[in-house]
Short mmCIF file of C-alpha atoms in Angstrom, two decimals:
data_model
loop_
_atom_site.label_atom_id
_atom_site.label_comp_id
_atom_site.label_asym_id
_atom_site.label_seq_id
_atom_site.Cartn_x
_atom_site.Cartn_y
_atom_site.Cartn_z
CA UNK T 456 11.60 -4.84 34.66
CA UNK T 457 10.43 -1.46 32.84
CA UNK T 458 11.32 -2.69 29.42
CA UNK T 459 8.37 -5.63 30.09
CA UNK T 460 6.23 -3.02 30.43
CA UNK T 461 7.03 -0.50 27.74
CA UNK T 462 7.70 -3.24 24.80
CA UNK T 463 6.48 -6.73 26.13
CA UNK T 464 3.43 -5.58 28.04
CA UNK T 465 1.94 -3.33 25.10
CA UNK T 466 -1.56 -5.17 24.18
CA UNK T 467 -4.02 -2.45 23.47
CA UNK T 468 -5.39 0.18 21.49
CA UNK T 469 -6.95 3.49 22.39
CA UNK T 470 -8.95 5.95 20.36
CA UNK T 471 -10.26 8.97 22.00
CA UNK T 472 -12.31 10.87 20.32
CA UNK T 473 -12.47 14.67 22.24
CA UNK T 474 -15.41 16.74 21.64
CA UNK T 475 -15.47 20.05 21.43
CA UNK T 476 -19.20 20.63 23.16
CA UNK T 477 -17.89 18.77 26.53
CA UNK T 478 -20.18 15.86 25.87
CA UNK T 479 -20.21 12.18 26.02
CA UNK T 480 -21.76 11.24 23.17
CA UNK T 481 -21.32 11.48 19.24
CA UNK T 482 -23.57 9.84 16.06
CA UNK T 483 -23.62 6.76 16.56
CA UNK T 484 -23.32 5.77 12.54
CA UNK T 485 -20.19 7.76 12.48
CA UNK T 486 -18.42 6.30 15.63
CA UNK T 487 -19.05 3.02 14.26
CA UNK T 488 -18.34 2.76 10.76
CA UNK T 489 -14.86 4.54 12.31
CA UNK T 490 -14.38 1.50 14.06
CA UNK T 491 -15.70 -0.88 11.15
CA UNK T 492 -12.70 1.04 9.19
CA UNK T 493 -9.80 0.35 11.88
CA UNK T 494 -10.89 -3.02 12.44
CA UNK T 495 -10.55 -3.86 8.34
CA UNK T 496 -6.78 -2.06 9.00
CA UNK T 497 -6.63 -4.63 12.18
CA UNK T 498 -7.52 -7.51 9.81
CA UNK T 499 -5.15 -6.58 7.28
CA UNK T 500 -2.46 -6.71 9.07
CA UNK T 501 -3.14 -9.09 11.16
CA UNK T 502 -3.55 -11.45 8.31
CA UNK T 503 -0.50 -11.16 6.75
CA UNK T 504 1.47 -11.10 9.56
CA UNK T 505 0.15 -14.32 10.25
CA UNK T 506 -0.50 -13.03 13.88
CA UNK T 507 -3.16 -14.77 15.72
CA UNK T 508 -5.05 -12.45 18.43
CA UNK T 509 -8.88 -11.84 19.47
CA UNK T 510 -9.82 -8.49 19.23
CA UNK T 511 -11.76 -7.33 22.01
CA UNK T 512 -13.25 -4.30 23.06
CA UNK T 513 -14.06 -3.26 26.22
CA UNK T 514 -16.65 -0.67 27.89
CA UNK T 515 -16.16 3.38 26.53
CA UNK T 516 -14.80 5.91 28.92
CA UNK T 517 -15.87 9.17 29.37
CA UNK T 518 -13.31 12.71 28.43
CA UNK T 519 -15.20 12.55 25.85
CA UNK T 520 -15.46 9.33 23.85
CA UNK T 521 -12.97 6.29 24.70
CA UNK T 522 -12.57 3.00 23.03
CA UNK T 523 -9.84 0.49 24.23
CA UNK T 524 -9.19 -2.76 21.84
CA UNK T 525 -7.52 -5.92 23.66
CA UNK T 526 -5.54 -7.75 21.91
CA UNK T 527 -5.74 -11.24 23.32
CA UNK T 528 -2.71 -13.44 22.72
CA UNK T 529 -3.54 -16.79 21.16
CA UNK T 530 -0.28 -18.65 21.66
CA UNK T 531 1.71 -15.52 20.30
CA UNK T 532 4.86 -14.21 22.17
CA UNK T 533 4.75 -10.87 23.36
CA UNK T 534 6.87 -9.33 21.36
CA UNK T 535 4.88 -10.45 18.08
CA UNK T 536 1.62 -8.49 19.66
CA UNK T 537 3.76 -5.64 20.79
CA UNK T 538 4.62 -4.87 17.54
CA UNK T 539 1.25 -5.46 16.54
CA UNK T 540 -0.41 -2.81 18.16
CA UNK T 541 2.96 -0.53 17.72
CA UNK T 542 2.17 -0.73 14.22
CA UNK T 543 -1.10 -0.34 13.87
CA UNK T 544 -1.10 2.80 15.50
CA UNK T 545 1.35 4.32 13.50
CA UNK T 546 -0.61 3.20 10.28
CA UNK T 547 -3.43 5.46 12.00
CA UNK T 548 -1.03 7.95 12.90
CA UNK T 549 0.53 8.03 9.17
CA UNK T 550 -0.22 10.84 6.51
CA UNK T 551 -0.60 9.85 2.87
CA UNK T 552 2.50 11.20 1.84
CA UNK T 553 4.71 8.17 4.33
CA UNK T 554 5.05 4.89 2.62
CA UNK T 555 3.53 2.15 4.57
CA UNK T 556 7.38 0.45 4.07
CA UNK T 557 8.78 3.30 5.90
CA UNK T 558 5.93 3.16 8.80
CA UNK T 559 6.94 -0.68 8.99
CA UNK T 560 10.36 -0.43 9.02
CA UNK T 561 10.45 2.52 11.88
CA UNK T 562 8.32 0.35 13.84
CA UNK T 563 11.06 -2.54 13.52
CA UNK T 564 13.36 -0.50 14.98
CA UNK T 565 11.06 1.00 17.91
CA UNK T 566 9.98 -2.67 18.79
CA UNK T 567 13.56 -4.66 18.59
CA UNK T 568 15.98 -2.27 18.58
CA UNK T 569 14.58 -0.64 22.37
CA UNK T 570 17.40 0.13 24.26
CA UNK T 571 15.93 -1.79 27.62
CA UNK T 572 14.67 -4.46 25.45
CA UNK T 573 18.89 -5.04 23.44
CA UNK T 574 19.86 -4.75 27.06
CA UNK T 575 18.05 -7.89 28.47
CA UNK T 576 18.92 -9.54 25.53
CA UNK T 577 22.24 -9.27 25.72
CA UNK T 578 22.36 -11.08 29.22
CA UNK T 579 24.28 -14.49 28.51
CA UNK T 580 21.20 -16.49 30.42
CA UNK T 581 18.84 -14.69 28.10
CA UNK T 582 21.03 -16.29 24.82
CA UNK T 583 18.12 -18.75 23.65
CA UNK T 584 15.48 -15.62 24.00
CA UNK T 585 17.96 -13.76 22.15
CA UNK T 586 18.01 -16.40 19.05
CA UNK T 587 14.32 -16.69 19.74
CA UNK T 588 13.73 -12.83 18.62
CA UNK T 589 16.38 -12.87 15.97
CA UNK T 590 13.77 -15.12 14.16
CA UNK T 591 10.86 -13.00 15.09
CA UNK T 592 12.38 -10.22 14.07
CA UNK T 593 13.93 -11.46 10.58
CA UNK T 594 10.11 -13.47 10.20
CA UNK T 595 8.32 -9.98 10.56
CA UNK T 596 10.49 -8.04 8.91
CA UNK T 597 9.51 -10.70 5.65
CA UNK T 598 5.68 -10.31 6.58
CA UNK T 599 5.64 -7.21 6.26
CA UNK T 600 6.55 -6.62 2.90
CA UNK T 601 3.05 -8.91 1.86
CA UNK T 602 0.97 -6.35 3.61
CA UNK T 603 -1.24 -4.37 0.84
CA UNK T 604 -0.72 -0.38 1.16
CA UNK T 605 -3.72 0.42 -1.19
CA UNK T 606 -5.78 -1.53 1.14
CA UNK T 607 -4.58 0.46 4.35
CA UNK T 608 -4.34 3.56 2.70
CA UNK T 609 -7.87 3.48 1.80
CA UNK T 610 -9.43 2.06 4.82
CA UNK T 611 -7.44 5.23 7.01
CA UNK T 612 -9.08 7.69 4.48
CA UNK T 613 -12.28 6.08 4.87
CA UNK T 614 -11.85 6.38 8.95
CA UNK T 615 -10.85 9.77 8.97
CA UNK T 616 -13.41 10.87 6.16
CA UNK T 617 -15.75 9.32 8.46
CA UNK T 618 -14.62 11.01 11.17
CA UNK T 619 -14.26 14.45 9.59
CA UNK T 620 -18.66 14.07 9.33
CA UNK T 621 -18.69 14.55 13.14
CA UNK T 622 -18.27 18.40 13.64
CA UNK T 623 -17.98 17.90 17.26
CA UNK T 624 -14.88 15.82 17.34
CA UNK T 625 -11.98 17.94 17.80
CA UNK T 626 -9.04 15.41 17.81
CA UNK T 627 -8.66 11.62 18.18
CA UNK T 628 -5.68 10.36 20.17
CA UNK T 629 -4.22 7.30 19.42
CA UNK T 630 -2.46 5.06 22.35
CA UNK T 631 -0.54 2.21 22.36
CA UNK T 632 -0.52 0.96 26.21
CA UNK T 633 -0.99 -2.22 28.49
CA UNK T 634 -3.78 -4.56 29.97
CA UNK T 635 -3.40 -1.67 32.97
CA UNK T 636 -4.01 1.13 30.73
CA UNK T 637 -0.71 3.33 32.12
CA UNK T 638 -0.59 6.38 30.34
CA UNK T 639 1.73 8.11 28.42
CA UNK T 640 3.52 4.83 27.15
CA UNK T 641 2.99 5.85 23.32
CA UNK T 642 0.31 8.81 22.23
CA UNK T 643 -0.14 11.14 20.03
CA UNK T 644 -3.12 13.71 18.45
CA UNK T 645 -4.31 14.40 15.14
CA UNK T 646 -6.76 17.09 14.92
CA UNK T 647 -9.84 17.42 13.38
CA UNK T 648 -7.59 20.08 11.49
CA UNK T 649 -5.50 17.58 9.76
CA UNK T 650 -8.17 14.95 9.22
CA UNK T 651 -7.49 16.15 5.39
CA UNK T 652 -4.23 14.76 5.32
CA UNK T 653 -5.08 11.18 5.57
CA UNK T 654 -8.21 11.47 3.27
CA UNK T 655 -7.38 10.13 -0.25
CA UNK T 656 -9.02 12.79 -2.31
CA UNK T 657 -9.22 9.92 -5.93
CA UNK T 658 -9.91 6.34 -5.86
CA UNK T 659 -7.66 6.79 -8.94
CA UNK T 660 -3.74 4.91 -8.43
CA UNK T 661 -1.09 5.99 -10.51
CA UNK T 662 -1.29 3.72 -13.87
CA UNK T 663 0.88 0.96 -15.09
CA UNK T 664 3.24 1.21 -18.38
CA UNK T 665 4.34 -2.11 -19.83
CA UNK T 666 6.91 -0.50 -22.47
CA UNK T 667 7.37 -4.27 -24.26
CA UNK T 668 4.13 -5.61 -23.99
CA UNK T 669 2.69 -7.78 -26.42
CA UNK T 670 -0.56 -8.68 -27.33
CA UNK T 671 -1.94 -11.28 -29.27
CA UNK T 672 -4.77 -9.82 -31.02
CA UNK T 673 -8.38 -11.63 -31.23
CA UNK T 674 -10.53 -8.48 -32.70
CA UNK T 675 -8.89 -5.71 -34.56
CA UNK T 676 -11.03 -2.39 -35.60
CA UNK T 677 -11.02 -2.26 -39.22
CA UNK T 678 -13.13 1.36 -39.45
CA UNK T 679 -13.41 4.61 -37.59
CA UNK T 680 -14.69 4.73 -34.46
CA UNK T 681 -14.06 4.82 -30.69
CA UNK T 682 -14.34 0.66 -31.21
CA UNK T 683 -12.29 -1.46 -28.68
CA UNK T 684 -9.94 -4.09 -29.58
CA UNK T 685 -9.92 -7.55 -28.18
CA UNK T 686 -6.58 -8.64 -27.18
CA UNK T 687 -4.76 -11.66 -25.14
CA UNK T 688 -1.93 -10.65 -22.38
CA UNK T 689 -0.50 -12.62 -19.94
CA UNK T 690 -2.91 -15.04 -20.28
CA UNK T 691 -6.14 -13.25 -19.97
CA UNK T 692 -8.81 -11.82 -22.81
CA UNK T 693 -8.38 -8.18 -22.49
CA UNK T 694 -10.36 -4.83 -24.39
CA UNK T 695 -8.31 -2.00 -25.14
CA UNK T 696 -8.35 1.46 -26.63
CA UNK T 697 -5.79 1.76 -29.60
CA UNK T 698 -4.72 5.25 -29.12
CA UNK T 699 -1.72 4.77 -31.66
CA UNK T 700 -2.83 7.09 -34.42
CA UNK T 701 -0.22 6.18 -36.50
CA UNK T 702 -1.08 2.29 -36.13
CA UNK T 703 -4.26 3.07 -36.68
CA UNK T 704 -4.02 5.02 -40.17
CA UNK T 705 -1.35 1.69 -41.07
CA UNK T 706 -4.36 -0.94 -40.20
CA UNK T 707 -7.11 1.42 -42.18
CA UNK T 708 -4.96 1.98 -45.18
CA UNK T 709 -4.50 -1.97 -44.92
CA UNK T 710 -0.98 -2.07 -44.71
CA UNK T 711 -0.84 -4.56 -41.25
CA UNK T 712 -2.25 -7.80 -41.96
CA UNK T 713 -4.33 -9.36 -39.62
CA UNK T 714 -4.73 -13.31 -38.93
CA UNK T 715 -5.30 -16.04 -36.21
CA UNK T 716 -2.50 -15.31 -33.81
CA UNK T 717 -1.31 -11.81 -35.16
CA UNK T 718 0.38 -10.16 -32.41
CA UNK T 719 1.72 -6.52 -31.24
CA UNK T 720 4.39 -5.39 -29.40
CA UNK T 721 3.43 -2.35 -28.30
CA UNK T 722 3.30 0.43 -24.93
CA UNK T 723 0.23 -0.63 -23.06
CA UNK T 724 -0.88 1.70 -20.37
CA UNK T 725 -3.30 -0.03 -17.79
CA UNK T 726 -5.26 2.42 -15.54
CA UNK T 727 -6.73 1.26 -12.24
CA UNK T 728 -8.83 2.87 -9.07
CA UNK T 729 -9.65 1.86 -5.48
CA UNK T 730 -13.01 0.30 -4.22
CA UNK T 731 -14.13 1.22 -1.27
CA UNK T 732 -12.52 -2.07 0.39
CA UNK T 733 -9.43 -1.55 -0.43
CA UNK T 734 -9.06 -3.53 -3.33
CA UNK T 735 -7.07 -2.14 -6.70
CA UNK T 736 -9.64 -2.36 -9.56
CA UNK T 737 -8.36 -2.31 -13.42
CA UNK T 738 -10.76 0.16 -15.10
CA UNK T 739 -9.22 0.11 -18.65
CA UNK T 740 -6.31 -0.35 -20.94
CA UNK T 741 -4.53 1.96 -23.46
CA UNK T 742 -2.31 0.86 -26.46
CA UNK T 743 -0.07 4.33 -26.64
CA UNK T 744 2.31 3.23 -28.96
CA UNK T 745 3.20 0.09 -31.44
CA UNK T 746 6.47 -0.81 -31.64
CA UNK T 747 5.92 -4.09 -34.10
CA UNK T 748 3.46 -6.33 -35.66
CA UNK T 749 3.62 -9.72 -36.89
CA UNK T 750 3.52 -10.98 -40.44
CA UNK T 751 4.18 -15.08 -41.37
CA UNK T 752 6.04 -14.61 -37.49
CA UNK T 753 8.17 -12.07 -39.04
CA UNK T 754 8.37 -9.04 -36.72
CA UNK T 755 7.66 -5.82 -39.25
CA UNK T 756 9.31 -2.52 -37.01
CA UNK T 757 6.56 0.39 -37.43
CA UNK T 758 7.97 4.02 -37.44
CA UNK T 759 7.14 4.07 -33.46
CA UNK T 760 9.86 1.40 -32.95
CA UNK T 761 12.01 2.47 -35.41
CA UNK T 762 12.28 5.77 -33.22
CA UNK T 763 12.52 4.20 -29.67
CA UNK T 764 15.38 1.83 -31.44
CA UNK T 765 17.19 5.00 -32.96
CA UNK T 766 16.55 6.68 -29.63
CA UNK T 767 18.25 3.85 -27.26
CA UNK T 768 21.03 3.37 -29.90
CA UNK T 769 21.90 7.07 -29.64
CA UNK T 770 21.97 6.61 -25.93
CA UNK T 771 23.55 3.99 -25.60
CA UNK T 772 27.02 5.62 -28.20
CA UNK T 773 26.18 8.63 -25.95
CA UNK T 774 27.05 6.62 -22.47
CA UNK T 775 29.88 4.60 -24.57
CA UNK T 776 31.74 8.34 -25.81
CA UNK T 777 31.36 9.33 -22.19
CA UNK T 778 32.89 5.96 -20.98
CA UNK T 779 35.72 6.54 -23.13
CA UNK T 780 36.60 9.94 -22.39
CA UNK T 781 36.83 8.79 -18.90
CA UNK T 782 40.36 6.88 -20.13
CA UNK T 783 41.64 9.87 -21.72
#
């Protein structure tokens, strides 16, 4: 049946790498730390789709440079691999500006929802293969959400920075076919042209804002200075700039007291980057504003949280007059 071969039969990867000199061979560093980088995206999402397959690669083709990765089913139905390598080539084939949740959930609805694929299902002799991927499908669907964007994101940018060093490549292809290698099942170019848009240009991620934080303080700074306080939140010893200057001038001038287990509740910014794995790093934290400090457990408002009070309470009579003109 065609559908088995266009959904249930897809197993393997290719990247083609054309050159634009008509040769057969590119650096060698380059060519593999690109694969080192796709096989970290393999891991990824292999790992928390908690989808068990040997990778293998096989010999490299000539039209320039091809590489064909295998995955071998290890007790995995068909459908769970198909969507596999469906996905994993769209992650290649995604810019930076496409959310890894929209990439997942379009390749939900190219794997089950295939027309061939909802027509074999709904065969009454097929019914218990029809419950069977039902639960696939709602079980991947769940998986998916646990797989870490930063982590692909910066793993694609490394491949196609890495990539973007070879001045003879002039495009990659990326398939998705079977064990037989038929063409045109899924494929698509990205040239060396628009390498650029999958190359993260910071390791710097948009920061955090906890707007209620608070912060039991260990070490104030009782001078002038770019000092950094010592803090506990959410459990864990923390240094942070206090870039309140109005808090500031209040602890200087000796109007906040400060003793074991003084806290604030405050606006604490928390900035972060990307290594080179992958992995979200915190570089630093940032105490914008204080909203109120502690004395004998009595919460003391500063004139920071005086104005975000006065601010919501104006908002809130705003939304209320509105509300009420609606009845009129």
């Amino acid at each position: 049946m065609k559908s088995e071969v266009k959904i249930l039969g897809l197993d393997t990867i290719e990247l083609h790498y054309w050159l634009n000199d008509g040769s057969h061979t590119m650096d060698a560093y380059i060519f593999n730390r690109c694969e080192h980088e796709f096989l970290g995206i393999i891991n990824e999402v292999t790992t928390k789709l908690k989808i068990q397959v040997d990778v293998e690669v096989e010999p490299l083709g000539e039209g320039g440079i091809r590489a064909w990765f295998k995955f071998a089913k290890k007790n995995e139905k068909a459908i769970k691999v198909a969507f596999l390598v469906y996905l994993l080539t769209q992650v290649l084939l995604t810019p930076l500006t496409t959310t890894l949740e929209y990439t997942t959930q379009k390749a939900l609805e190219y794997i089950f929802e295939d027309r061939e694929l909802k027509e074999l299902l709904e065969e009454k002799k097929k019914e218990e293969l029809r419950q069977e991927i039902i639960k696939i499908k709602a079980e991947t669907e769940r998986l998916c959400d646990s797989i870490d964007e930063n982590k692909i994101k910066k793993k694609r940018s490394n491949y196609y920075e890495e990539a973007s060093k070879c001045r003879k490549i002039e495009k990659i292809t990326v398939s998705a076919t079977d064990a037989e290698k038929t063409p045109d099942l899924i494929s698509h170019d990205i040239l060396a042209t628009e390498f650029k848009q999958y190359i993260m240009t910071s390791d710097d991620l948009e920061p955090d804002c906890d707007d209620n934080a608070t912060i039991e303080i260990i070490s104030p700074v009782l001078k002038k200075g770019k000092y950094q306080w010592l803090g506990i939140y959410c459990g864990g010893v923390i240094q942070f700039k206090m870039k309140s200057d109005e808090f500031k001038n209040m602890v200087l001038t000796g109007q906040v007291p400060f003793k074991n287990g003084s806290s604030i509740v405050c606006q604490l910014v928390t900035s972060k980057k990307i290594d080179s794995q992958g992995d979200v790093k915190v570089i630093g934290y940032e105490v914008t504003k204080v909203y109120k400090f502690f004395e004998n457990d009595t919460p003391i408002e500063t004139p920071e949280g005086r104005r975000k009070r006065q601010k919501k309470e104006a908002e809130k009579n705003q939304m209320e007059l509105f509300n009420a003109e609606d009845f009129n």
